[in-house]
């Protein structure tokens, strides 16, 4: 029981614990510009910057303005009232200052001037784009635009309030019905954000007497949900079902509910779990299995139905199917598909559903149309799979380290340092390719990388020329 305790917030990662945050987990919390940071330079910049910040903190801010005699909390430093003195902000400023000194452009928050798919426009210039989730090439498709326009004309742009109290729109229900069918599930519920779907679902289903076991590379939203739930948590090494089995042998008896969380296609590495192993283990140890299909719906399986189809398993073998509307489904939001009881429980108690506005009808219409196109046009899935396999195979042949990628929609190019990842990304941009770097702390420093998202609509020539350009700059 002790070993399964959550570490207190802010505590150092425990060695030997695969779940230790943030190094072992792709938290997507990377600070923009946090890349270029040789120790000496960073320390120097940090020292000066913090000196400046602390100087300001003593003379400004609401608490500092209080006359000393009026201050009922003299022991509380004024810096605690200043966002500028927040330790996370200080770290961010230090990283950015170091990057500027090394003349490394900030690759984050670039402004795209149109729909970003296989190509995109930044600063008036056209780029071949590998930084979009638009796996099936549906963003901006005329059929989807038409569905959105009709929904907007009928319902406006907002669902106006929580669906629980203010009612539903038929398009939300149709989307949920068709997603449930896609996963062979009884019911489905859609949330306004994919991230919030994980946070709210895990936060609501589990409590302090429960345990969550998760893959070491699982998404940040899962970890945040576990924190919210107050459940105990343990990570197991990536895809290591044997370690999971051993943990369950050791710990299962100490808890009431146990949840195992894995992803269909891992968002940083582009590999998949052996679903049959996880299903067998969860059944034997009386646990729930949750699969995050953010990057696998529309990608895995010959018709894009995700991990179950990829592994030749019936979808009913998974208790909680989670997915996002923001990737293959050209929208924004998330969903949970599963049993009637699970979905009803979430609809009446998950805070991210009950206390949040309903999914915008326009976004529901976009994803509904995308789901129908996925069903009607499996050739899009095939094109994506062909492109993914080509990118991964060609990159390997050019000596690029693609890590564990199986060549589906996500392929990393491991650079081994955050600085190299940012430099490579900037060099590629100069040559007309937009590929985002993934830097520490989103991944371990030695696992820093560029990440390629492939689309069905990329041409072979676009892919080959991007890989050739990377081979030249790395
Ligand atoms: C595995 C995984 N789950 C959940 C999310 C959150 O989804 P969204 O970005 O749609 O909020 C992401 C985001 O990329 C993801 O990669």
Coordinates of C-alpha atoms and ligand atoms in Angstrom, one line a residue:
X1 CA 0.0 0.0 0.0
X2 CA 2.8 2.3 0.9
X3 CA 4.5 1.9 -2.4
X4 CA 1.4 3.0 -4.2
X5 CA 1.2 6.4 -2.5
X6 CA 0.9 9.5 -4.6
X7 CA 4.0 11.6 -4.2
X8 CA 3.1 15.0 -2.5
X9 CA 2.8 17.8 -5.0
X10 CA 6.2 19.2 -6.0
X11 CA 8.2 16.4 -4.5
X12 CA 11.2 15.0 -6.4
X13 CA 10.6 12.1 -8.7
X14 CA 11.3 8.8 -6.9
X15 CA 14.0 6.8 -8.6
X16 CA 12.8 3.4 -9.8
X17 CA 9.3 4.6 -10.1
X18 CA 8.3 4.6 -13.7
X19 CA 5.5 7.0 -12.9
X20 CA 7.7 9.7 -11.5
X21 CA 6.7 13.0 -12.9
X22 CA 7.6 14.8 -15.0
X23 CA 10.7 13.2 -16.6
X24 CA 9.1 9.8 -17.4
X25 CA 5.8 11.1 -18.7
X26 CA 5.0 13.1 -21.8
X27 CA 3.3 15.8 -19.9
X28 CA 2.9 18.2 -22.8
X29 CA 3.8 20.8 -20.2
X30 CA 6.9 22.0 -22.0
X31 CA 7.7 25.6 -21.4
X32 CA 8.0 27.4 -24.6
X33 CA 11.6 28.2 -25.3
X34 CA 12.7 25.8 -22.6
X35 CA 15.1 24.2 -25.0
X36 CA 18.4 25.9 -25.2
X37 CA 19.9 25.6 -21.8
X38 CA 23.5 24.7 -21.2
X39 CA 24.0 24.6 -17.5
X40 CA 26.5 27.5 -17.0
X41 CA 24.6 30.0 -19.2
X42 CA 21.3 29.1 -17.7
X43 CA 22.6 29.5 -14.1
X44 CA 24.1 32.9 -14.9
X45 CA 20.9 34.1 -16.6
X46 CA 18.8 32.7 -13.9
X47 CA 20.8 34.4 -11.1
X48 CA 20.6 37.8 -12.7
X49 CA 17.0 37.5 -13.7
X50 CA 15.9 36.3 -10.2
X51 CA 17.8 39.1 -8.6
X52 CA 15.9 41.6 -10.8
X53 CA 12.6 39.9 -10.1
X54 CA 13.1 39.7 -6.4
X55 CA 14.2 43.4 -6.3
X56 CA 10.9 44.3 -8.0
X57 CA 8.9 42.0 -5.8
X58 CA 10.0 43.8 -2.7
X59 CA 8.8 47.2 -3.9
X60 CA 5.7 46.3 -5.9
X61 CA 2.5 44.3 -5.7
X62 CA -0.5 44.7 -3.5
X63 CA 1.1 43.3 -0.3
X64 CA 4.1 45.6 -0.7
X65 CA 1.9 48.6 -1.0
X66 CA 0.5 47.9 2.5
X67 CA 2.1 50.1 5.1
X68 CA 4.2 47.9 7.4
X69 CA 2.1 48.8 10.4
X70 CA -1.1 47.8 8.6
X71 CA 0.2 44.5 7.3
X72 CA -1.5 41.7 9.2
X73 CA 0.8 39.1 7.6
X74 CA 4.4 40.5 7.8
X75 CA 5.7 36.9 7.4
X76 CA 4.2 36.6 3.9
X77 CA 6.7 37.8 1.3
X78 CA 5.3 40.3 -1.2
X79 CA 6.7 38.0 -4.0
X80 CA 3.9 35.5 -3.3
X81 CA 1.4 38.1 -4.6
X82 CA 3.3 38.6 -7.9
X83 CA 2.9 36.3 -10.9
X84 CA 6.3 37.5 -12.0
X85 CA 7.8 35.8 -9.0
X86 CA 6.0 32.5 -9.5
X87 CA 8.8 29.8 -9.6
X88 CA 7.4 28.3 -12.9
X89 CA 7.4 31.7 -14.5
X90 CA 10.9 32.4 -13.3
X91 CA 12.0 29.1 -14.9
X92 CA 10.3 30.0 -18.1
X93 CA 12.0 33.5 -18.3
X94 CA 15.4 32.0 -17.6
X95 CA 15.0 29.4 -20.4
X96 CA 13.8 32.1 -22.8
X97 CA 16.7 34.4 -21.9
X98 CA 19.2 31.5 -22.5
X99 CA 17.6 30.7 -25.9
X100 CA 17.8 34.4 -27.0
X101 CA 21.4 34.6 -26.0
X102 CA 22.1 31.5 -28.1
X103 CA 20.2 33.1 -31.0
X104 CA 17.7 30.3 -31.1
X105 CA 14.3 31.4 -32.4
X106 CA 11.3 30.5 -30.3
X107 CA 9.5 27.7 -32.4
X108 CA 6.3 27.9 -30.3
X109 CA 3.1 29.8 -30.9
X110 CA 3.7 30.4 -34.6
X111 CA 0.7 32.0 -36.3
X112 CA -0.9 30.0 -39.1
X113 CA -2.9 32.1 -41.6
X114 CA -5.2 29.3 -42.9
X115 CA -6.4 25.8 -42.3
X116 CA -3.3 23.8 -41.3
X117 CA -3.2 20.3 -42.9
X118 CA -0.5 18.8 -45.1
X119 CA 0.5 22.3 -45.9
X120 CA 0.1 25.6 -44.0
X121 CA 0.8 29.3 -44.3
X122 CA 3.0 31.1 -41.8
X123 CA 4.1 34.8 -42.3
X124 CA 2.8 34.8 -45.8
X125 CA 4.9 31.7 -46.7
X126 CA 3.7 28.2 -47.7
X127 CA 5.2 25.3 -45.7
X128 CA 4.8 21.5 -45.9
X129 CA 3.3 20.9 -42.5
X130 CA 4.0 17.9 -40.1
X131 CA 2.6 19.6 -37.0
X132 CA -1.2 19.0 -37.5
X133 CA -3.4 16.4 -36.0
X134 CA -5.5 16.4 -39.2
X135 CA -4.6 12.8 -39.9
X136 CA -7.3 12.1 -42.4
X137 CA -7.0 15.5 -44.2
X138 CA -10.6 16.5 -43.3
X139 CA -10.0 19.9 -41.7
X140 CA -11.6 22.5 -44.0
X141 CA -13.2 19.8 -46.2
X142 CA -16.3 21.2 -48.0
X143 CA -18.6 18.5 -46.6
X144 CA -17.5 19.4 -43.1
X145 CA -17.8 23.1 -43.7
X146 CA -21.3 22.6 -45.0
X147 CA -22.4 20.5 -42.0
X148 CA -20.9 23.2 -39.7
X149 CA -22.7 26.0 -41.5
X150 CA -26.0 24.2 -41.3
X151 CA -25.5 23.7 -37.5
X152 CA -24.6 27.3 -37.0
X153 CA -27.6 28.6 -38.9
X154 CA -29.9 26.4 -36.9
X155 CA -28.4 26.5 -33.4
X156 CA -26.0 29.4 -33.4
X157 CA -22.4 28.9 -32.3
X158 CA -22.9 28.0 -28.6
X159 CA -24.8 25.3 -26.7
X160 CA -25.4 28.2 -24.2
X161 CA -25.2 26.2 -21.0
X162 CA -24.7 22.8 -19.4
X163 CA -26.6 20.1 -21.3
X164 CA -27.9 18.8 -18.0
X165 CA -29.9 21.8 -17.1
X166 CA -30.3 23.7 -20.5
X167 CA -31.0 20.7 -22.7
X168 CA -29.5 19.0 -25.7
X169 CA -29.1 19.6 -29.4
X170 CA -29.9 16.7 -31.7
X171 CA -26.5 16.9 -33.3
X172 CA -24.7 16.2 -30.0
X173 CA -26.8 13.1 -29.5
X174 CA -26.2 11.9 -33.1
X175 CA -22.5 12.3 -32.6
X176 CA -22.6 10.3 -29.4
X177 CA -24.8 7.6 -30.9
X178 CA -22.4 7.1 -33.9
X179 CA -19.3 7.2 -31.7
X180 CA -20.9 4.5 -29.4
X181 CA -21.6 2.4 -32.5
X182 CA -18.1 2.9 -33.7
X183 CA -16.8 1.4 -30.4
X184 CA -19.6 -1.3 -30.2
X185 CA -20.6 0.4 -26.9
X186 CA -24.0 0.9 -25.3
X187 CA -23.5 4.7 -24.9
X188 CA -21.2 7.6 -25.3
X189 CA -20.9 11.1 -23.9
X190 CA -19.0 14.0 -25.4
X191 CA -17.1 16.7 -23.4
X192 CA -15.9 20.1 -24.5
X193 CA -12.2 19.2 -24.4
X194 CA -10.2 16.0 -24.8
X195 CA -8.0 16.9 -21.9
X196 CA -11.0 17.7 -19.6
X197 CA -12.5 14.3 -20.6
X198 CA -9.6 12.4 -19.0
X199 CA -9.4 14.8 -16.0
X200 CA -13.1 14.7 -15.3
X201 CA -13.7 11.0 -16.0
X202 CA -10.8 9.7 -13.9
X203 CA -11.4 12.4 -11.2
X204 CA -15.0 11.3 -10.9
X205 CA -14.7 7.5 -11.1
X206 CA -11.9 7.0 -8.6
X207 CA -11.2 8.0 -5.0
X208 CA -8.7 7.6 -2.2
X209 CA -9.5 3.9 -1.6
X210 CA -8.7 3.2 -5.3
X211 CA -5.6 2.6 -7.4
X212 CA -4.7 3.8 -10.9
X213 CA -2.0 1.9 -12.8
X214 CA -0.8 3.7 -16.0
X215 CA 1.7 3.3 -18.7
X216 CA 4.8 5.5 -18.0
X217 CA 4.2 7.5 -21.2
X218 CA 0.5 8.2 -20.7
X219 CA -0.8 11.7 -21.4
X220 CA -0.7 14.5 -18.9
X221 CA -4.5 14.6 -18.8
X222 CA -4.6 11.2 -17.3
X223 CA -2.1 12.2 -14.6
X224 CA -4.1 15.3 -13.8
X225 CA -7.2 13.2 -13.5
X226 CA -5.5 10.9 -11.1
X227 CA -4.4 13.8 -8.9
X228 CA -7.9 15.2 -8.8
X229 CA -9.3 11.8 -7.9
X230 CA -7.1 11.4 -4.8
X231 CA -6.5 7.8 -5.9
X232 CA -3.2 6.1 -5.4
X233 CA -1.1 5.7 -8.5
X234 CA 1.7 3.6 -9.9
X235 CA 3.2 3.8 -13.3
X236 CA 4.5 0.7 -15.1
X237 CA 7.3 0.8 -17.8
X238 CA 6.1 1.6 -21.2
X239 CA 4.0 -1.2 -22.7
X240 CA 5.3 -3.6 -20.0
X241 CA 2.3 -5.7 -19.2
X242 CA 4.5 -8.1 -17.2
X243 CA 5.3 -5.4 -14.8
X244 CA 1.7 -4.4 -14.6
X245 CA 0.8 -8.0 -13.8
X246 CA 3.4 -8.1 -11.1
X247 CA 2.1 -4.8 -9.6
X248 CA -1.4 -6.1 -9.5
X249 CA -0.3 -9.3 -7.8
X250 CA 1.3 -7.2 -5.1
X251 CA -1.2 -4.4 -4.7
X252 CA -4.7 -5.4 -6.0
X253 CA -5.9 -6.7 -2.6
X254 CA -5.2 -3.3 -0.9
X255 CA -7.7 -1.3 -2.9
X256 CA -11.4 -1.2 -3.9
X257 CA -11.5 -0.1 -7.6
X258 CA -8.4 -0.4 -9.8
X259 CA -8.1 1.3 -13.1
X260 CA -5.5 0.6 -15.8
X261 CA -4.9 3.3 -18.3
X262 CA -3.1 2.9 -21.6
X263 CA -3.1 4.7 -25.0
X264 CA -4.1 3.2 -28.4
X265 CA -1.2 4.9 -30.3
X266 CA 1.3 6.7 -28.1
X267 CA 1.3 10.3 -28.9
X268 CA 5.1 10.9 -28.6
X269 CA 6.5 7.6 -29.7
X270 CA 4.0 6.2 -32.3
X271 CA 3.8 2.7 -30.9
X272 CA 0.9 0.6 -29.6
X273 CA 0.3 -1.7 -26.7
X274 CA -0.6 -5.4 -26.9
X275 CA -4.3 -5.0 -26.1
X276 CA -4.9 -8.8 -25.6
X277 CA -2.4 -8.9 -22.8
X278 CA -3.9 -5.9 -21.0
X279 CA -7.4 -7.3 -21.4
X280 CA -6.4 -10.7 -19.9
X281 CA -4.6 -9.0 -17.0
X282 CA -7.4 -6.7 -16.2
X283 CA -9.9 -9.5 -16.2
X284 CA -7.8 -11.7 -14.0
X285 CA -7.2 -9.0 -11.5
X286 CA -10.7 -7.5 -11.5
X287 CA -9.7 -4.1 -12.8
X288 CA -11.1 -1.7 -15.3
X289 CA -9.2 -1.0 -18.5
X290 CA -9.3 2.5 -20.1
X291 CA -7.8 3.1 -23.5
X292 CA -7.1 6.7 -24.7
X293 CA -7.7 6.6 -28.4
X294 CA -6.8 10.3 -29.1
X295 CA -4.3 9.3 -31.8
X296 CA -5.7 5.9 -32.8
X297 CA -9.2 6.6 -33.9
X298 CA -9.0 7.0 -37.7
X299 CA -5.5 5.7 -37.7
X300 CA -5.2 2.1 -36.4
X301 CA -7.1 -0.8 -37.9
X302 CA -7.9 -1.2 -41.6
X303 CA -11.0 0.9 -41.3
X304 CA -9.6 3.3 -38.6
X305 CA -11.6 2.0 -35.7
X306 CA -8.7 2.1 -33.5
X307 CA -6.7 -0.2 -31.2
X308 CA -9.3 -3.0 -30.9
X309 CA -9.5 -3.4 -34.7
X310 CA -5.7 -3.2 -35.0
X311 CA -5.4 -6.0 -32.5
X312 CA -8.3 -8.1 -33.8
X313 CA -10.2 -7.8 -30.5
X314 CA -13.9 -7.1 -29.9
X315 CA -14.2 -3.5 -28.7
X316 CA -16.4 -4.7 -25.8
X317 CA -13.2 -6.0 -24.1
X318 CA -12.3 -2.5 -22.9
X319 CA -14.3 -0.9 -20.1
X320 CA -13.7 2.8 -21.0
X321 CA -12.9 4.0 -24.5
X322 CA -11.7 7.6 -24.4
X323 CA -11.1 9.6 -27.5
X324 CA -10.7 13.2 -28.8
X325 CA -12.6 15.0 -31.5
X326 CA -9.6 17.2 -32.2
X327 CA -7.5 14.7 -34.2
X328 CA -9.0 12.6 -37.0
X329 CA -12.4 14.1 -36.4
X330 CA -11.5 17.7 -37.3
X331 CA -13.2 19.3 -34.3
X332 CA -12.5 19.9 -30.6
X333 CA -13.7 18.0 -27.6
X334 CA -13.5 14.5 -26.2
X335 CA -15.7 11.5 -25.5
X336 CA -16.1 8.4 -23.4
X337 CA -17.8 5.3 -24.8
X338 CA -18.8 2.3 -22.7
X339 CA -21.7 0.8 -20.8
X340 CA -24.9 2.6 -20.1
X341 CA -24.2 2.8 -16.4
X342 CA -20.7 4.4 -17.0
X343 CA -22.1 7.0 -19.4
X344 CA -25.1 7.9 -17.2
X345 CA -22.8 8.2 -14.2
X346 CA -20.6 10.6 -16.0
X347 CA -23.5 12.6 -17.4
X348 CA -24.9 13.2 -13.9
X349 CA -21.7 13.5 -11.9
X350 CA -18.6 14.3 -13.9
X351 CA -17.8 18.0 -13.1
X352 CA -16.4 18.6 -16.6
X353 CA -19.7 17.7 -18.0
X354 CA -22.2 18.8 -15.4
X355 CA -20.7 22.1 -14.7
X356 CA -19.4 22.9 -18.2
X357 CA -21.2 24.2 -21.2
X358 CA -22.3 21.5 -23.8
X359 CA -20.2 20.8 -26.8
X360 CA -20.8 23.6 -29.4
X361 CA -23.3 22.3 -32.0
X362 CA -20.9 23.5 -34.8
X363 CA -18.1 21.3 -33.4
X364 CA -20.4 18.4 -32.9
X365 CA -21.5 18.7 -36.5
X366 CA -17.9 18.9 -37.7
X367 CA -16.9 15.7 -35.9
X368 CA -20.1 13.9 -36.8
X369 CA -19.5 14.6 -40.5
X370 CA -15.9 13.6 -40.1
X371 CA -16.9 10.3 -38.5
X372 CA -19.3 9.6 -41.4
X373 CA -16.5 10.3 -43.9
X374 CA -14.2 8.0 -42.0
X375 CA -16.8 5.2 -42.3
X376 CA -17.6 5.9 -46.0
X377 CA -14.0 6.5 -47.2
X378 CA -11.7 3.9 -45.7
X379 CA -9.2 4.8 -48.5
X380 CA -8.3 7.8 -46.4
X381 CA -7.2 5.5 -43.6
X382 CA -5.2 3.5 -46.1
X383 CA -3.5 6.6 -47.5
X384 CA -2.6 7.7 -44.0
X385 CA -1.2 4.3 -43.2
X386 CA 0.8 4.2 -46.4
X387 CA 2.2 7.7 -45.8
X388 CA 3.1 6.8 -42.1
X389 CA 4.9 3.6 -43.1
X390 CA 6.8 5.5 -45.9
X391 CA 7.9 8.3 -43.6
X392 CA 9.1 6.0 -40.9
X393 CA 10.8 3.6 -43.3
X394 CA 12.4 6.3 -45.3
X395 CA 13.6 8.2 -42.2
X396 CA 15.3 5.0 -40.9
X397 CA 16.9 4.4 -44.3
X398 CA 18.4 8.0 -44.0
X399 CA 19.9 7.2 -40.6
X400 CA 17.3 9.1 -38.5
X401 CA 16.5 7.7 -35.1
X402 CA 12.7 7.1 -35.2
X403 CA 12.7 5.5 -31.7
X404 CA 9.9 3.0 -31.2
X405 CA 7.6 4.3 -34.0
X406 CA 5.6 1.6 -35.8
X407 CA 5.0 4.0 -38.7
X408 CA 1.4 5.0 -38.2
X409 CA 0.5 8.7 -37.8
X410 CA 3.2 9.7 -35.4
X411 CA 7.0 9.3 -36.0
X412 CA 9.6 11.0 -33.8
X413 CA 13.1 11.9 -34.9
X414 CA 15.1 11.7 -31.7
X415 CA 17.8 14.4 -31.5
X416 CA 19.0 13.6 -28.0
X417 CA 18.9 17.1 -26.7
X418 CA 16.3 19.9 -26.5
X419 CA 18.7 22.4 -28.1
X420 CA 19.3 20.1 -31.1
X421 CA 15.6 19.6 -31.5
X422 CA 14.8 23.3 -31.6
X423 CA 17.7 24.0 -33.9
X424 CA 16.6 21.3 -36.3
X425 CA 13.0 22.5 -36.2
X426 CA 14.2 26.1 -37.0
X427 CA 16.5 24.8 -39.8
X428 CA 13.7 22.8 -41.3
X429 CA 11.4 25.9 -41.2
X430 CA 13.9 27.8 -43.2
X431 CA 13.8 25.1 -45.8
X432 CA 10.0 25.1 -46.0
X433 CA 9.0 22.4 -43.5
X434 CA 7.1 22.9 -40.3
X435 CA 8.0 20.2 -37.8
X436 CA 7.6 20.9 -34.1
X437 CA 10.3 20.1 -31.5
X438 CA 9.4 18.2 -28.3
X439 CA 11.7 19.3 -25.6
X440 CA 12.3 18.7 -21.9
X441 CA 10.2 18.5 -19.7
X442 CA 7.6 17.1 -22.1
X443 CA 10.1 14.2 -22.6
X444 CA 13.3 13.3 -20.9
X445 CA 16.2 15.5 -22.1
X446 CA 18.0 12.7 -23.8
X447 CA 14.7 11.7 -25.6
X448 CA 14.1 15.3 -27.0
X449 CA 12.9 15.0 -30.6
X450 CA 11.1 16.4 -33.5
X451 CA 7.7 14.9 -33.9
X452 CA 6.2 14.3 -37.3
X453 CA 2.4 14.0 -37.6
X454 CA 1.6 12.5 -41.0
X455 CA -1.6 13.2 -42.9
X456 CA -3.5 11.1 -45.5
X457 CA -3.1 14.1 -47.8
X458 CA 0.7 14.4 -47.7
X459 CA 2.4 13.4 -51.0
X460 CA 5.3 11.1 -51.1
X461 CA 7.4 13.9 -52.5
X462 CA 6.6 16.2 -49.5
X463 CA 7.5 13.4 -47.1
X464 CA 10.7 12.4 -48.8
X465 CA 11.9 16.0 -49.2
X466 CA 11.2 16.7 -45.5
X467 CA 13.2 13.6 -44.4
X468 CA 16.0 14.5 -46.8
X469 CA 16.1 18.0 -45.4
X470 CA 16.3 16.6 -41.8
X471 CA 19.1 14.2 -42.8
X472 CA 21.0 17.2 -44.1
X473 CA 20.5 19.4 -41.0
X474 CA 21.0 16.8 -38.3
Ligands
LIG1 C1 -3.2 10.9 -25.7 C2 -3.9 12.2 -25.6 N1 -5.0 12.3 -24.8 C3 -5.7 13.4 -24.6 C4 -5.3 14.6 -25.3 C5 -6.1 15.8 -25.1 O1 -6.9 16.1 -26.2 P1 -7.3 17.5 -26.7 O2 -6.0 18.1 -27.3 O3 -8.3 17.2 -27.7 O4 -7.8 18.3 -25.5 C6 -4.2 14.6 -26.1 C7 -3.8 15.8 -26.8 O5 -3.1 15.8 -27.7 C8 -3.5 13.4 -26.3 O6 -2.4 13.3 -27.0

